[in-house]
mmCIF file of N, CA and C in Angstrom:
data_model
loop_
_atom_site.group_PDB
_atom_site.id
_atom_site.type_symbol
_atom_site.label_atom_id
_atom_site.label_comp_id
_atom_site.label_asym_id
_atom_site.label_seq_id
_atom_site.Cartn_x
_atom_site.Cartn_y
_atom_site.Cartn_z
ATOM 1 N N MET A 1 19.034 15.996 55.277
ATOM 2 C CA MET A 1 20.037 16.074 54.236
ATOM 3 C C MET A 1 19.493 16.911 53.079
ATOM 4 N N ARG A 2 20.336 17.770 52.546
ATOM 5 C CA ARG A 2 19.938 18.634 51.436
ATOM 6 C C ARG A 2 19.970 17.874 50.111
ATOM 7 N N PRO A 3 19.077 18.236 49.188
ATOM 8 C CA PRO A 3 19.140 17.637 47.850
ATOM 9 C C PRO A 3 20.459 18.021 47.177
ATOM 10 N N PRO A 4 20.977 17.170 46.261
ATOM 11 C CA PRO A 4 22.269 17.440 45.626
ATOM 12 C C PRO A 4 22.339 18.765 44.887
ATOM 13 N N TYR A 5 21.206 19.259 44.378
ATOM 14 C CA TYR A 5 21.248 20.502 43.612
ATOM 15 C C TYR A 5 21.432 21.723 44.482
ATOM 16 N N ARG A 6 21.500 21.550 45.772
ATOM 17 C CA ARG A 6 21.701 22.684 46.667
ATOM 18 C C ARG A 6 23.133 22.749 47.185
ATOM 19 N N ILE A 7 24.025 22.025 46.569
ATOM 20 C CA ILE A 7 25.428 22.057 46.974
ATOM 21 C C ILE A 7 25.981 23.456 46.728
ATOM 22 N N ARG A 8 26.660 23.977 47.712
ATOM 23 C CA ARG A 8 27.312 25.276 47.550
ATOM 24 C C ARG A 8 28.785 25.019 47.245
ATOM 25 N N PRO A 9 29.235 25.468 46.084
ATOM 26 C CA PRO A 9 30.625 25.192 45.722
ATOM 27 C C PRO A 9 31.601 25.915 46.634
ATOM 28 N N THR A 10 32.668 25.230 46.990
ATOM 29 C CA THR A 10 33.716 25.869 47.778
ATOM 30 C C THR A 10 34.785 26.446 46.862
ATOM 31 N N SER A 11 34.799 26.005 45.608
ATOM 32 C CA SER A 11 35.776 26.490 44.643
ATOM 33 C C SER A 11 35.080 26.697 43.303
ATOM 34 N N VAL A 12 35.375 27.815 42.667
ATOM 35 C CA VAL A 12 34.768 28.142 41.383
ATOM 36 C C VAL A 12 35.885 28.403 40.371
ATOM 37 N N ALA A 13 35.779 27.774 39.211
ATOM 38 C CA ALA A 13 36.763 27.957 38.139
ATOM 39 C C ALA A 13 36.635 29.363 37.556
ATOM 40 N N PRO A 14 37.649 29.843 36.847
ATOM 41 C CA PRO A 14 37.588 31.183 36.256
ATOM 42 C C PRO A 14 36.369 31.425 35.366
ATOM 43 N N ASP A 15 35.835 30.371 34.739
ATOM 44 C CA ASP A 15 34.653 30.545 33.884
ATOM 45 C C ASP A 15 33.350 30.489 34.671
ATOM 46 N N GLY A 16 33.447 30.344 36.005
ATOM 47 C CA GLY A 16 32.260 30.300 36.845
ATOM 48 C C GLY A 16 31.766 28.903 37.156
ATOM 49 N N SER A 17 32.412 27.882 36.644
ATOM 50 C CA SER A 17 31.990 26.500 36.884
ATOM 51 C C SER A 17 32.289 26.083 38.322
ATOM 52 N N PRO A 18 31.327 25.446 38.988
ATOM 53 C CA PRO A 18 31.550 24.976 40.359
ATOM 54 C C PRO A 18 32.418 23.714 40.357
ATOM 55 N N VAL A 19 33.643 23.834 40.817
ATOM 56 C CA VAL A 19 34.598 22.724 40.776
ATOM 57 C C VAL A 19 34.065 21.520 41.544
ATOM 58 N N ASP A 20 33.401 21.731 42.662
ATOM 59 C CA ASP A 20 32.905 20.632 43.498
ATOM 60 C C ASP A 20 31.817 19.811 42.813
ATOM 61 N N LEU A 21 31.114 20.403 41.863
ATOM 62 C CA LEU A 21 30.019 19.708 41.194
ATOM 63 C C LEU A 21 30.512 18.746 40.110
ATOM 64 N N TYR A 22 31.543 19.105 39.392
ATOM 65 C CA TYR A 22 31.989 18.321 38.240
ATOM 66 C C TYR A 22 32.351 16.872 38.554
ATOM 67 N N PRO A 23 33.019 16.567 39.677
ATOM 68 C CA PRO A 23 33.304 15.150 39.961
ATOM 69 C C PRO A 23 32.047 14.315 40.220
ATOM 70 N N LEU A 24 30.926 14.963 40.475
ATOM 71 C CA LEU A 24 29.675 14.248 40.740
ATOM 72 C C LEU A 24 28.919 13.890 39.462
ATOM 73 N N LEU A 25 29.307 14.467 38.336
ATOM 74 C CA LEU A 25 28.597 14.212 37.082
ATOM 75 C C LEU A 25 28.867 12.793 36.591
ATOM 76 N N PRO A 26 27.838 12.111 36.109
ATOM 77 C CA PRO A 26 28.020 10.730 35.633
ATOM 78 C C PRO A 26 28.677 10.686 34.259
ATOM 79 N N GLU A 27 29.339 9.584 33.996
ATOM 80 C CA GLU A 27 29.857 9.341 32.649
ATOM 81 C C GLU A 27 28.676 8.929 31.775
ATOM 82 N N LEU A 28 28.594 9.509 30.597
ATOM 83 C CA LEU A 28 27.454 9.250 29.713
ATOM 84 C C LEU A 28 27.867 8.612 28.390
ATOM 85 N N GLY A 29 29.049 8.015 28.356
ATOM 86 C CA GLY A 29 29.489 7.340 27.142
ATOM 87 C C GLY A 29 30.107 8.250 26.103
ATOM 88 N N GLU A 30 30.513 9.450 26.522
ATOM 89 C CA GLU A 30 31.127 10.373 25.568
ATOM 90 C C GLU A 30 32.383 9.776 24.938
ATOM 91 N N GLY A 31 33.143 9.040 25.730
ATOM 92 C CA GLY A 31 34.356 8.412 25.204
ATOM 93 C C GLY A 31 34.052 7.454 24.067
ATOM 94 N N ASP A 32 32.955 6.723 24.181
ATOM 95 C CA ASP A 32 32.558 5.799 23.113
ATOM 96 C C ASP A 32 32.238 6.552 21.827
ATOM 97 N N CYS A 33 31.623 7.726 21.961
ATOM 98 C CA CYS A 33 31.326 8.543 20.776
ATOM 99 C C CYS A 33 32.614 8.966 20.085
ATOM 100 N N VAL A 34 33.603 9.359 20.878
ATOM 101 C CA VAL A 34 34.891 9.750 20.307
ATOM 102 C C VAL A 34 35.546 8.544 19.642
ATOM 103 N N ALA A 35 35.482 7.389 20.297
ATOM 104 C CA ALA A 35 36.121 6.170 19.773
ATOM 105 C C ALA A 35 35.545 5.756 18.423
ATOM 106 N N ARG A 36 34.286 6.097 18.161
ATOM 107 C CA ARG A 36 33.695 5.777 16.863
ATOM 108 C C ARG A 36 34.249 6.671 15.751
ATOM 109 N N ALA A 37 34.809 7.819 16.139
ATOM 110 C CA ALA A 37 35.281 8.775 15.138
ATOM 111 C C ALA A 37 36.802 8.867 15.036
ATOM 112 N N VAL A 38 37.511 8.393 16.064
ATOM 113 C CA VAL A 38 38.969 8.549 16.125
ATOM 114 C C VAL A 38 39.604 7.170 16.281
ATOM 115 N N ALA A 39 40.657 6.907 15.534
ATOM 116 C CA ALA A 39 41.337 5.609 15.588
ATOM 117 C C ALA A 39 41.888 5.327 16.984
ATOM 118 N N GLY A 40 41.768 4.087 17.414
ATOM 119 C CA GLY A 40 42.276 3.674 18.717
ATOM 120 C C GLY A 40 43.754 3.973 18.865
ATOM 121 N N GLY A 41 44.165 4.362 20.064
ATOM 122 C CA GLY A 41 45.561 4.663 20.333
ATOM 123 C C GLY A 41 46.002 6.048 19.891
ATOM 124 N N SER A 42 45.086 6.824 19.322
ATOM 125 C CA SER A 42 45.428 8.169 18.847
ATOM 126 C C SER A 42 45.737 9.104 20.008
ATOM 127 N N SER A 43 46.450 10.177 19.685
ATOM 128 C CA SER A 43 46.689 11.231 20.671
ATOM 129 C C SER A 43 45.555 12.243 20.560
ATOM 130 N N ILE A 44 44.998 12.612 21.712
ATOM 131 C CA ILE A 44 43.873 13.550 21.734
ATOM 132 C C ILE A 44 44.222 14.724 22.634
ATOM 133 N N LEU A 45 44.016 15.920 22.134
ATOM 134 C CA LEU A 45 44.140 17.138 22.917
ATOM 135 C C LEU A 45 42.738 17.488 23.394
ATOM 136 N N GLU A 46 42.500 17.348 24.690
ATOM 137 C CA GLU A 46 41.179 17.666 25.233
ATOM 138 C C GLU A 46 41.224 19.059 25.834
ATOM 139 N N LEU A 47 40.514 19.967 25.200
ATOM 140 C CA LEU A 47 40.482 21.362 25.619
ATOM 141 C C LEU A 47 39.288 21.597 26.533
ATOM 142 N N GLY A 48 39.521 22.215 27.676
ATOM 143 C CA GLY A 48 38.447 22.426 28.640
ATOM 144 C C GLY A 48 38.038 21.114 29.276
ATOM 145 N N CYS A 49 39.004 20.391 29.820
ATOM 146 C CA CYS A 49 38.756 19.031 30.330
ATOM 147 C C CYS A 49 38.017 19.009 31.666
ATOM 148 N N ASP A 50 37.890 20.144 32.322
ATOM 149 C CA ASP A 50 37.256 20.204 33.644
ATOM 150 C C ASP A 50 37.955 19.228 34.594
ATOM 151 N N THR A 51 37.212 18.383 35.286
ATOM 152 C CA THR A 51 37.834 17.462 36.253
ATOM 153 C C THR A 51 38.216 16.124 35.627
ATOM 154 N N GLY A 52 38.115 16.011 34.314
ATOM 155 C CA GLY A 52 38.592 14.818 33.626
ATOM 156 C C GLY A 52 37.585 13.703 33.443
ATOM 157 N N ARG A 53 36.304 14.013 33.503
ATOM 158 C CA ARG A 53 35.277 12.981 33.337
ATOM 159 C C ARG A 53 35.418 12.275 31.988
ATOM 160 N N ILE A 54 35.581 13.037 30.919
ATOM 161 C CA ILE A 54 35.752 12.438 29.593
ATOM 162 C C ILE A 54 37.187 11.940 29.420
ATOM 163 N N THR A 55 38.136 12.641 30.012
ATOM 164 C CA THR A 55 39.547 12.232 29.947
ATOM 165 C C THR A 55 39.712 10.789 30.395
ATOM 166 N N ARG A 56 39.136 10.454 31.534
ATOM 167 C CA ARG A 56 39.261 9.092 32.085
ATOM 168 C C ARG A 56 38.658 8.055 31.140
ATOM 169 N N GLN A 57 37.530 8.376 30.532
ATOM 170 C CA GLN A 57 36.912 7.446 29.585
ATOM 171 C C GLN A 57 37.844 7.197 28.401
ATOM 172 N N LEU A 58 38.430 8.265 27.885
ATOM 173 C CA LEU A 58 39.310 8.145 26.718
ATOM 174 C C LEU A 58 40.551 7.323 27.040
ATOM 175 N N ILE A 59 41.106 7.521 28.218
ATOM 176 C CA ILE A 59 42.298 6.756 28.613
ATOM 177 C C ILE A 59 41.956 5.274 28.753
ATOM 178 N N ARG A 60 40.802 4.967 29.349
ATOM 179 C CA ARG A 60 40.379 3.560 29.466
ATOM 180 C C ARG A 60 40.218 2.916 28.093
ATOM 181 N N LEU A 61 39.871 3.727 27.097
ATOM 182 C CA LEU A 61 39.683 3.221 25.734
ATOM 183 C C LEU A 61 40.999 3.160 24.951
ATOM 184 N N GLY A 62 42.110 3.523 25.588
ATOM 185 C CA GLY A 62 43.413 3.389 24.957
ATOM 186 C C GLY A 62 43.956 4.619 24.252
ATOM 187 N N PHE A 63 43.312 5.760 24.425
ATOM 188 C CA PHE A 63 43.809 6.994 23.814
ATOM 189 C C PHE A 63 44.894 7.617 24.689
ATOM 190 N N HIS A 64 45.754 8.405 24.070
ATOM 191 C CA HIS A 64 46.787 9.164 24.780
ATOM 192 C C HIS A 64 46.277 10.601 24.869
ATOM 193 N N VAL A 65 45.919 11.039 26.079
ATOM 194 C CA VAL A 65 45.221 12.311 26.249
ATOM 195 C C VAL A 65 46.116 13.353 26.909
ATOM 196 N N THR A 66 46.112 14.542 26.334
ATOM 197 C CA THR A 66 46.686 15.722 26.966
ATOM 198 C C THR A 66 45.499 16.600 27.326
ATOM 199 N N ALA A 67 45.307 16.827 28.620
ATOM 200 C CA ALA A 67 44.128 17.526 29.121
ATOM 201 C C ALA A 67 44.477 18.970 29.481
ATOM 202 N N VAL A 68 43.705 19.911 28.938
ATOM 203 C CA VAL A 68 43.959 21.335 29.151
ATOM 204 C C VAL A 68 42.760 21.965 29.847
ATOM 205 N N ASP A 69 43.037 22.766 30.859
ATOM 206 C CA ASP A 69 42.001 23.563 31.510
ATOM 207 C C ASP A 69 42.681 24.774 32.127
ATOM 208 N N GLU A 70 41.937 25.853 32.269
ATOM 209 C CA GLU A 70 42.529 27.051 32.866
ATOM 210 C C GLU A 70 42.443 27.040 34.387
ATOM 211 N N SER A 71 41.769 26.054 34.950
ATOM 212 C CA SER A 71 41.579 25.992 36.396
ATOM 213 C C SER A 71 42.492 24.945 37.034
ATOM 214 N N PRO A 72 43.432 25.369 37.867
ATOM 215 C CA PRO A 72 44.261 24.381 38.564
ATOM 216 C C PRO A 72 43.433 23.493 39.489
ATOM 217 N N GLU A 73 42.327 24.029 40.015
ATOM 218 C CA GLU A 73 41.454 23.235 40.883
ATOM 219 C C GLU A 73 40.788 22.107 40.097
ATOM 220 N N MET A 74 40.372 22.386 38.866
ATOM 221 C CA MET A 74 39.793 21.336 38.018
ATOM 222 C C MET A 74 40.861 20.297 37.679
ATOM 223 N N LEU A 75 42.030 20.754 37.269
ATOM 224 C CA LEU A 75 43.102 19.846 36.857
ATOM 225 C C LEU A 75 43.611 18.974 37.998
ATOM 226 N N ALA A 76 43.436 19.408 39.231
ATOM 227 C CA ALA A 76 43.877 18.605 40.378
ATOM 228 C C ALA A 76 43.152 17.266 40.426
ATOM 229 N N HIS A 77 41.994 17.169 39.778
ATOM 230 C CA HIS A 77 41.218 15.921 39.741
ATOM 231 C C HIS A 77 41.677 14.985 38.624
ATOM 232 N N VAL A 78 42.511 15.471 37.716
ATOM 233 C CA VAL A 78 42.956 14.683 36.562
ATOM 234 C C VAL A 78 44.321 14.079 36.883
ATOM 235 N N GLN A 79 44.341 12.801 37.179
ATOM 236 C CA GLN A 79 45.585 12.128 37.556
ATOM 237 C C GLN A 79 46.133 11.244 36.441
ATOM 238 N N GLU A 80 45.306 10.902 35.477
ATOM 239 C CA GLU A 80 45.647 9.868 34.504
ATOM 240 C C GLU A 80 46.297 10.389 33.234
ATOM 241 N N ALA A 81 46.298 11.691 33.018
ATOM 242 C CA ALA A 81 46.768 12.244 31.745
ATOM 243 C C ALA A 81 47.795 13.341 31.987
ATOM 244 N N GLU A 82 48.506 13.678 30.927
ATOM 245 C CA GLU A 82 49.337 14.880 30.981
ATOM 246 C C GLU A 82 48.381 16.061 31.094
ATOM 247 N N THR A 83 48.652 16.988 31.996
ATOM 248 C CA THR A 83 47.774 18.141 32.169
ATOM 249 C C THR A 83 48.532 19.430 31.884
ATOM 250 N N ILE A 84 47.798 20.392 31.353
ATOM 251 C CA ILE A 84 48.355 21.709 31.069
ATOM 252 C C ILE A 84 47.356 22.745 31.558
ATOM 253 N N CYS A 85 47.810 23.624 32.437
ATOM 254 C CA CYS A 85 46.959 24.690 32.953
ATOM 255 C C CYS A 85 47.176 25.934 32.090
ATOM 256 N N ALA A 86 46.176 26.255 31.279
ATOM 257 C CA ALA A 86 46.282 27.397 30.368
ATOM 258 C C ALA A 86 44.906 27.744 29.827
ATOM 259 N N ARG A 87 44.767 28.994 29.412
ATOM 260 C CA ARG A 87 43.567 29.392 28.679
ATOM 261 C C ARG A 87 43.704 28.848 27.258
ATOM 262 N N ILE A 88 42.631 28.341 26.720
ATOM 263 C CA ILE A 88 42.661 27.716 25.397
ATOM 264 C C ILE A 88 43.191 28.677 24.338
ATOM 265 N N GLU A 89 42.715 29.910 24.368
ATOM 266 C CA GLU A 89 43.105 30.862 23.329
ATOM 267 C C GLU A 89 44.564 31.313 23.445
ATOM 268 N N GLN A 90 45.235 30.970 24.533
ATOM 269 C CA GLN A 90 46.650 31.324 24.696
ATOM 270 C C GLN A 90 47.564 30.101 24.595
ATOM 271 N N LEU A 91 47.008 28.975 24.247
ATOM 272 C CA LEU A 91 47.754 27.722 24.199
ATOM 273 C C LEU A 91 48.690 27.683 22.989
ATOM 274 N N ASP A 92 49.946 27.313 23.224
ATOM 275 C CA ASP A 92 50.925 27.177 22.146
ATOM 276 C C ASP A 92 51.804 25.977 22.478
ATOM 277 N N LEU A 93 51.388 24.789 22.053
ATOM 278 C CA LEU A 93 52.087 23.563 22.432
ATOM 279 C C LEU A 93 53.221 23.189 21.489
ATOM 280 N N ARG A 94 53.212 23.711 20.286
ATOM 281 C CA ARG A 94 54.254 23.427 19.296
ATOM 282 C C ARG A 94 54.405 21.925 19.029
ATOM 283 N N ARG A 95 53.289 21.224 19.073
ATOM 284 C CA ARG A 95 53.259 19.813 18.676
ATOM 285 C C ARG A 95 51.880 19.509 18.122
ATOM 286 N N ARG A 96 51.759 18.377 17.481
ATOM 287 C CA ARG A 96 50.511 18.011 16.813
ATOM 288 C C ARG A 96 49.834 16.856 17.539
ATOM 289 N N PHE A 97 48.521 16.780 17.366
ATOM 290 C CA PHE A 97 47.706 15.713 17.941
ATOM 291 C C PHE A 97 46.859 15.118 16.827
ATOM 292 N N ASP A 98 46.480 13.870 17.003
ATOM 293 C CA ASP A 98 45.629 13.222 16.004
ATOM 294 C C ASP A 98 44.217 13.797 16.007
ATOM 295 N N ALA A 99 43.767 14.254 17.171
ATOM 296 C CA ALA A 99 42.415 14.804 17.289
ATOM 297 C C ALA A 99 42.387 15.821 18.423
ATOM 298 N N ALA A 100 41.446 16.736 18.337
ATOM 299 C CA ALA A 100 41.212 17.703 19.411
ATOM 300 C C ALA A 100 39.754 17.596 19.820
ATOM 301 N N LEU A 101 39.517 17.696 21.113
ATOM 302 C CA LEU A 101 38.162 17.579 21.649
ATOM 303 C C LEU A 101 37.869 18.800 22.498
ATOM 304 N N LEU A 102 36.763 19.451 22.214
ATOM 305 C CA LEU A 102 36.312 20.618 22.964
ATOM 306 C C LEU A 102 34.853 20.384 23.317
ATOM 307 N N ALA A 103 34.605 19.397 24.165
ATOM 308 C CA ALA A 103 33.240 18.948 24.433
ATOM 309 C C ALA A 103 32.501 19.836 25.422
ATOM 310 N N SER A 104 33.033 20.026 26.593
ATOM 311 C CA SER A 104 32.279 20.716 27.636
ATOM 312 C C SER A 104 32.323 22.220 27.509
ATOM 313 N N ASN A 105 33.204 22.743 26.702
ATOM 314 C CA ASN A 105 33.347 24.182 26.606
ATOM 315 C C ASN A 105 32.340 24.825 25.674
ATOM 316 N N LEU A 106 31.652 24.061 24.859
ATOM 317 C CA LEU A 106 30.714 24.602 23.884
ATOM 318 C C LEU A 106 29.629 25.436 24.554
ATOM 319 N N ILE A 107 29.197 25.031 25.724
ATOM 320 C CA ILE A 107 28.120 25.736 26.414
ATOM 321 C C ILE A 107 28.546 27.129 26.858
ATOM 322 N N ASN A 108 29.844 27.332 27.101
ATOM 323 C CA ASN A 108 30.333 28.623 27.577
ATOM 324 C C ASN A 108 30.696 29.583 26.456
ATOM 325 N N ALA A 109 30.797 29.086 25.241
ATOM 326 C CA ALA A 109 31.224 29.917 24.122
ATOM 327 C C ALA A 109 30.035 30.650 23.519
ATOM 328 N N PRO A 110 30.243 31.907 23.113
ATOM 329 C CA PRO A 110 29.151 32.596 22.430
ATOM 330 C C PRO A 110 28.848 31.889 21.114
ATOM 331 N N ALA A 111 27.582 31.893 20.745
ATOM 332 C CA ALA A 111 27.187 31.237 19.496
ATOM 333 C C ALA A 111 27.862 31.933 18.321
ATOM 334 N N VAL A 112 28.270 31.169 17.362
ATOM 335 C CA VAL A 112 28.861 31.742 16.162
ATOM 336 C C VAL A 112 27.719 32.069 15.215
ATOM 337 N N SER A 113 27.700 31.647 14.027
ATOM 338 C CA SER A 113 26.604 31.981 13.129
ATOM 339 C C SER A 113 25.345 31.224 13.520
ATOM 340 N N GLY A 114 24.221 31.867 13.366
ATOM 341 C CA GLY A 114 22.962 31.189 13.628
ATOM 342 C C GLY A 114 22.370 31.497 14.991
ATOM 343 N N GLY A 115 23.042 32.247 15.824
ATOM 344 C CA GLY A 115 22.502 32.603 17.133
ATOM 345 C C GLY A 115 22.533 31.443 18.105
ATOM 346 N N PRO A 116 21.988 31.666 19.310
ATOM 347 C CA PRO A 116 22.051 30.650 20.362
ATOM 348 C C PRO A 116 21.435 29.316 19.972
ATOM 349 N N SER A 117 20.432 29.327 19.098
ATOM 350 C CA SER A 117 19.779 28.067 18.749
ATOM 351 C C SER A 117 20.678 27.161 17.914
ATOM 352 N N SER A 118 21.785 27.681 17.387
ATOM 353 C CA SER A 118 22.677 26.835 16.583
ATOM 354 C C SER A 118 23.520 25.914 17.457
ATOM 355 N N ARG A 119 23.666 26.241 18.742
ATOM 356 C CA ARG A 119 24.495 25.428 19.625
ATOM 357 C C ARG A 119 23.988 24.000 19.786
ATOM 358 N N PRO A 120 22.707 23.787 20.118
ATOM 359 C CA PRO A 120 22.248 22.397 20.267
ATOM 360 C C PRO A 120 22.387 21.592 18.981
ATOM 361 N N ALA A 121 22.132 22.206 17.844
ATOM 362 C CA ALA A 121 22.247 21.486 16.576
ATOM 363 C C ALA A 121 23.684 21.059 16.340
ATOM 364 N N PHE A 122 24.632 21.933 16.638
ATOM 365 C CA PHE A 122 26.040 21.584 16.468
ATOM 366 C C PHE A 122 26.405 20.427 17.382
ATOM 367 N N GLY A 123 25.987 20.499 18.631
ATOM 368 C CA GLY A 123 26.290 19.437 19.583
ATOM 369 C C GLY A 123 25.716 18.103 19.149
ATOM 370 N N MET A 124 24.503 18.096 18.652
ATOM 371 C CA MET A 124 23.869 16.852 18.228
ATOM 372 C C MET A 124 24.588 16.267 17.011
ATOM 373 N N GLN A 125 25.004 17.119 16.073
ATOM 374 C CA GLN A 125 25.711 16.615 14.900
ATOM 375 C C GLN A 125 27.073 16.061 15.286
ATOM 376 N N THR A 126 27.713 16.697 16.256
ATOM 377 C CA THR A 126 29.039 16.274 16.669
ATOM 378 C C THR A 126 28.977 14.951 17.405
ATOM 379 N N TRP A 127 28.050 14.802 18.353
ATOM 380 C CA TRP A 127 27.961 13.566 19.126
ATOM 381 C C TRP A 127 27.148 12.557 18.357
#
């Protein structure tokens, strides 16, 4: 049997993410971090939801989640929330949410001010 890190993806999202790998990732309590910052029962727009690992946590905690991803293959794994297949920068929902979450997409975005080393600091402050 091959080690798990040698899995060859059969489907790749437009950003290059291996769709087959994401359902294997463990939940790490990200939903609890959000719950400490956002009132229970709030509506959350989750941008770049991938296969819904964080989405499921948020729904179990009582949030109303709208999950957005540009990959229909990723969204096929999200059964518990309203899903929208779209690129984030082209999204126009014409409605408001209590909070927006862009957790997993930070790694794919070019660093803003401060260069690449600013990314980990931002992530640590956010979580």
